[in-house]
């Protein structure tokens, strides 16, 4: 298994590269996931002095013949950030390992059953918003390149594009739990619609499906739905 360490807009010292190899215990990782192919470790630095306590960020991406597992953390130095990210990665690997042994074929629901099992599944109205959501007040919008800033900000400084095959809602729920996020963006294999599944309260989940309205003009509002509620 290969470990690739790279810096994004920052230099990675050789001492840190050696520390990564020592910190990421390959034998332990392979016991939890025997299908691991490689590990990517990306180090980046935030130059904003207001975020000095979180200036160094480490993102670990594990590639295997199964789902991709990602863990990231920020701290005052790269070594502390690596410790935090490694702990998250190992926790997610244990969770995946336990699911393979205890939940295989048990307690899982199909996409067609989610609406009955998950309370409060989100729906969008013709304006692309949940029915109970009120339209936000108009605020000045400034465009910088492909980004739009409303009011004083905040400014979006990071953009990612991922390629993914369509999947069922059941699989999207599994993937969201696997990466440890509160939401997961996917393309529904049944409806072919862009969709988002998200964690609501305790063990409840919500889902938003995005449907294009060819009759809607620019005055109809945005197409996004708010996560929450």
Short mmCIF file of C-alpha atoms in Angstrom, two decimals:
data_model
loop_
_atom_site.label_atom_id
_atom_site.label_comp_id
_atom_site.label_asym_id
_atom_site.label_seq_id
_atom_site.Cartn_x
_atom_site.Cartn_y
_atom_site.Cartn_z
CA UNK A 1 0.00 0.00 0.00
CA UNK A 2 1.36 3.43 -0.98
CA UNK A 3 1.23 6.61 1.12
CA UNK A 4 1.37 9.82 -0.93
CA UNK A 5 2.04 13.04 1.03
CA UNK A 6 1.56 16.34 -0.79
CA UNK A 7 1.19 20.00 0.09
CA UNK A 8 -1.41 22.41 -1.25
CA UNK A 9 0.12 25.87 -1.46
CA UNK A 10 2.70 24.89 1.16
CA UNK A 11 5.95 22.91 1.39
CA UNK A 12 5.96 19.58 3.24
CA UNK A 13 9.24 18.96 5.11
CA UNK A 14 10.85 15.52 4.97
CA UNK A 15 10.56 15.21 8.75
CA UNK A 16 6.79 15.45 8.49
CA UNK A 17 6.67 12.88 5.69
CA UNK A 18 8.51 10.40 7.91
CA UNK A 19 6.15 11.19 10.79
CA UNK A 20 3.16 10.42 8.53
CA UNK A 21 4.60 6.99 7.71
CA UNK A 22 5.06 6.30 11.43
CA UNK A 23 1.67 7.66 12.48
CA UNK A 24 -0.44 5.82 9.91
CA UNK A 25 0.03 2.26 11.09
CA UNK A 26 -0.48 0.27 7.89
CA UNK A 27 -0.87 -3.10 9.59
CA UNK A 28 -3.67 -1.71 11.78
CA UNK A 29 -5.42 -0.10 8.81
CA UNK A 30 -5.20 -3.28 6.72
CA UNK A 31 -6.73 -5.31 9.56
CA UNK A 32 -9.76 -3.01 9.47
CA UNK A 33 -9.91 -2.86 5.66
CA UNK A 34 -8.00 -5.51 3.72
CA UNK A 35 -8.90 -3.90 0.38
CA UNK A 36 -6.89 -0.70 0.86
CA UNK A 37 -4.94 0.39 -2.23
CA UNK A 38 -3.41 3.73 -1.23
CA UNK A 39 -3.51 6.64 1.22
CA UNK A 40 -3.32 10.29 0.16
CA UNK A 41 -2.30 12.85 2.78
CA UNK A 42 -2.78 16.50 1.80
CA UNK A 43 -1.38 19.31 3.96
CA UNK A 44 -2.58 22.90 3.55
CA UNK A 45 -2.09 26.12 5.49
CA UNK A 46 -4.57 28.91 6.28
CA UNK A 47 -2.82 32.29 6.12
CA UNK A 48 -5.59 34.18 7.94
CA UNK A 49 -4.06 35.33 11.28
CA UNK A 50 -7.52 35.14 12.89
CA UNK A 51 -7.41 31.36 12.42
CA UNK A 52 -3.94 30.79 13.86
CA UNK A 53 -5.25 28.02 16.13
CA UNK A 54 -6.54 26.18 13.05
CA UNK A 55 -3.96 27.32 10.50
CA UNK A 56 -2.75 23.85 9.49
CA UNK A 57 -5.15 21.38 7.86
CA UNK A 58 -4.52 17.73 7.08
CA UNK A 59 -6.85 15.67 4.88
CA UNK A 60 -6.42 11.88 4.62
CA UNK A 61 -8.12 10.02 1.77
CA UNK A 62 -8.14 6.21 1.77
CA UNK A 63 -8.65 4.53 -1.60
CA UNK A 64 -9.70 0.89 -1.69
CA UNK A 65 -11.76 -1.51 -3.75
CA UNK A 66 -14.68 -0.38 -1.61
CA UNK A 67 -15.96 3.14 -0.81
CA UNK A 68 -13.49 6.01 -0.46
CA UNK A 69 -13.01 7.07 3.18
CA UNK A 70 -11.92 10.62 4.00
CA UNK A 71 -10.97 12.32 7.27
CA UNK A 72 -9.72 15.86 7.82
CA UNK A 73 -8.82 18.07 10.77
CA UNK A 74 -7.27 21.47 11.49
CA UNK A 75 -5.02 22.56 14.36
CA UNK A 76 -2.28 25.00 15.29
CA UNK A 77 0.43 22.83 13.72
CA UNK A 78 0.44 20.01 11.11
CA UNK A 79 1.46 17.33 13.61
CA UNK A 80 -1.56 17.99 15.84
CA UNK A 81 -3.83 18.14 12.78
CA UNK A 82 -2.43 14.79 11.59
CA UNK A 83 -3.15 13.22 15.00
CA UNK A 84 -6.77 14.41 14.88
CA UNK A 85 -7.31 13.32 11.27
CA UNK A 86 -5.77 9.90 11.95
CA UNK A 87 -8.11 9.37 14.90
CA UNK A 88 -11.13 10.21 12.73
CA UNK A 89 -9.93 7.89 9.96
CA UNK A 90 -9.45 4.96 12.34
CA UNK A 91 -12.87 5.56 13.90
CA UNK A 92 -14.54 5.47 10.48
CA UNK A 93 -12.62 2.36 9.50
CA UNK A 94 -13.79 0.63 12.68
CA UNK A 95 -17.35 1.70 11.96
CA UNK A 96 -17.15 0.32 8.41
CA UNK A 97 -15.56 -2.89 9.73
CA UNK A 98 -18.32 -3.36 12.33
CA UNK A 99 -21.04 -2.74 9.74
CA UNK A 100 -19.64 -5.42 7.48
CA UNK A 101 -19.81 -7.95 10.29
CA UNK A 102 -22.97 -6.96 12.15
CA UNK A 103 -25.26 -5.21 9.65
CA UNK A 104 -24.75 -7.24 6.49
CA UNK A 105 -28.29 -7.75 5.25
CA UNK A 106 -29.84 -6.71 8.58
CA UNK A 107 -31.78 -3.58 9.47
CA UNK A 108 -31.35 -1.88 6.09
CA UNK A 109 -34.20 -0.39 4.10
CA UNK A 110 -34.72 0.06 0.39
CA UNK A 111 -35.03 3.47 -1.24
CA UNK A 112 -38.77 2.96 -1.76
CA UNK A 113 -39.25 2.47 1.99
CA UNK A 114 -37.36 5.54 3.16
CA UNK A 115 -40.36 7.87 2.94
CA UNK A 116 -42.33 5.56 5.26
CA UNK A 117 -39.52 4.90 7.73
CA UNK A 118 -37.80 8.29 7.90
CA UNK A 119 -40.08 10.93 9.46
CA UNK A 120 -40.27 14.37 7.91
CA UNK A 121 -38.65 13.59 4.58
CA UNK A 122 -38.11 16.96 2.94
CA UNK A 123 -40.06 17.99 -0.15
CA UNK A 124 -39.58 20.95 -2.45
CA UNK A 125 -42.31 23.20 -3.76
CA UNK A 126 -42.38 24.85 -7.20
CA UNK A 127 -39.93 27.52 -6.02
CA UNK A 128 -37.35 24.93 -5.04
CA UNK A 129 -37.78 25.48 -1.30
CA UNK A 130 -39.35 23.41 1.49
CA UNK A 131 -43.04 24.48 1.79
CA UNK A 132 -42.63 25.97 5.25
CA UNK A 133 -39.51 27.93 4.38
CA UNK A 134 -39.86 31.66 3.91
CA UNK A 135 -37.91 33.46 1.21
CA UNK A 136 -34.85 35.25 2.63
CA UNK A 137 -34.71 39.02 2.65
CA UNK A 138 -33.02 40.60 -0.34
CA UNK A 139 -29.35 41.44 0.29
CA UNK A 140 -26.72 42.96 -2.02
CA UNK A 141 -24.88 40.34 -4.07
CA UNK A 142 -21.35 40.73 -5.42
CA UNK A 143 -19.90 38.38 -8.05
CA UNK A 144 -16.18 37.55 -8.06
CA UNK A 145 -15.39 35.16 -10.91
CA UNK A 146 -17.71 32.18 -10.54
CA UNK A 147 -18.49 33.03 -6.90
CA UNK A 148 -21.34 35.11 -5.51
CA UNK A 149 -20.98 36.88 -2.14
CA UNK A 150 -24.14 38.00 -0.35
CA UNK A 151 -23.78 41.04 1.89
CA UNK A 152 -20.45 41.05 3.70
CA UNK A 153 -19.68 37.38 2.98
CA UNK A 154 -18.54 34.85 3.91
CA UNK A 155 -16.35 34.31 0.86
CA UNK A 156 -16.24 30.75 -0.49
CA UNK A 157 -12.54 29.90 -0.80
CA UNK A 158 -12.69 26.20 -1.64
CA UNK A 159 -14.44 24.39 -4.46
CA UNK A 160 -14.43 20.66 -5.20
CA UNK A 161 -15.78 18.59 -8.08
CA UNK A 162 -16.42 14.87 -7.58
CA UNK A 163 -17.35 12.25 -10.13
CA UNK A 164 -19.78 9.61 -8.83
CA UNK A 165 -22.03 6.93 -10.24
CA UNK A 166 -25.79 7.12 -9.55
CA UNK A 167 -26.84 5.26 -6.39
CA UNK A 168 -29.91 4.38 -4.36
CA UNK A 169 -30.98 6.42 -1.37
CA UNK A 170 -30.12 3.48 0.85
CA UNK A 171 -26.54 3.49 -0.45
CA UNK A 172 -26.31 7.29 -0.03
CA UNK A 173 -27.27 6.95 3.65
CA UNK A 174 -24.53 4.34 4.06
CA UNK A 175 -21.94 6.51 2.29
CA UNK A 176 -22.84 9.54 4.44
CA UNK A 177 -22.30 7.55 7.63
CA UNK A 178 -19.06 6.18 6.21
CA UNK A 179 -17.44 9.58 5.58
CA UNK A 180 -18.83 11.00 8.84
CA UNK A 181 -20.53 14.06 7.32
CA UNK A 182 -23.94 15.53 8.19
CA UNK A 183 -25.04 15.46 4.55
CA UNK A 184 -24.25 13.62 1.31
CA UNK A 185 -24.78 14.79 -2.28
CA UNK A 186 -25.60 12.11 -4.84
CA UNK A 187 -27.53 11.31 -8.04
CA UNK A 188 -30.57 9.12 -7.38
CA UNK A 189 -30.35 6.02 -9.58
CA UNK A 190 -34.15 5.71 -9.74
CA UNK A 191 -35.12 9.32 -10.55
CA UNK A 192 -31.78 10.51 -12.04
CA UNK A 193 -32.23 13.67 -9.94
CA UNK A 194 -29.46 15.44 -7.98
CA UNK A 195 -30.32 14.77 -4.34
CA UNK A 196 -29.02 15.44 -0.85
CA UNK A 197 -29.54 13.21 2.18
CA UNK A 198 -28.82 14.81 5.56
CA UNK A 199 -28.93 14.07 9.28
CA UNK A 200 -31.80 15.75 11.15
CA UNK A 201 -32.25 14.83 14.81
CA UNK A 202 -30.75 11.83 16.63
CA UNK A 203 -31.01 8.98 14.08
CA UNK A 204 -33.53 10.68 11.76
CA UNK A 205 -32.62 11.59 8.18
CA UNK A 206 -34.04 13.93 5.56
CA UNK A 207 -33.68 13.95 1.79
CA UNK A 208 -34.00 16.72 -0.80
CA UNK A 209 -34.51 15.92 -4.48
CA UNK A 210 -33.73 18.65 -7.02
CA UNK A 211 -36.05 18.78 -10.04
CA UNK A 212 -35.55 21.21 -12.92
CA UNK A 213 -38.61 23.30 -13.82
CA UNK A 214 -38.28 24.29 -17.53
CA UNK A 215 -41.02 26.91 -17.12
CA UNK A 216 -39.38 28.67 -14.20
CA UNK A 217 -37.65 31.95 -15.07
CA UNK A 218 -34.95 33.85 -13.27
CA UNK A 219 -37.58 35.47 -11.02
CA UNK A 220 -38.71 32.11 -9.63
CA UNK A 221 -35.84 32.04 -7.11
CA UNK A 222 -33.02 29.61 -6.49
CA UNK A 223 -33.22 25.89 -6.98
CA UNK A 224 -31.61 24.90 -3.68
CA UNK A 225 -33.41 23.63 -0.60
CA UNK A 226 -32.24 24.36 2.94
CA UNK A 227 -30.86 21.43 4.96
CA UNK A 228 -32.55 21.20 8.32
CA UNK A 229 -35.95 21.26 9.90
#
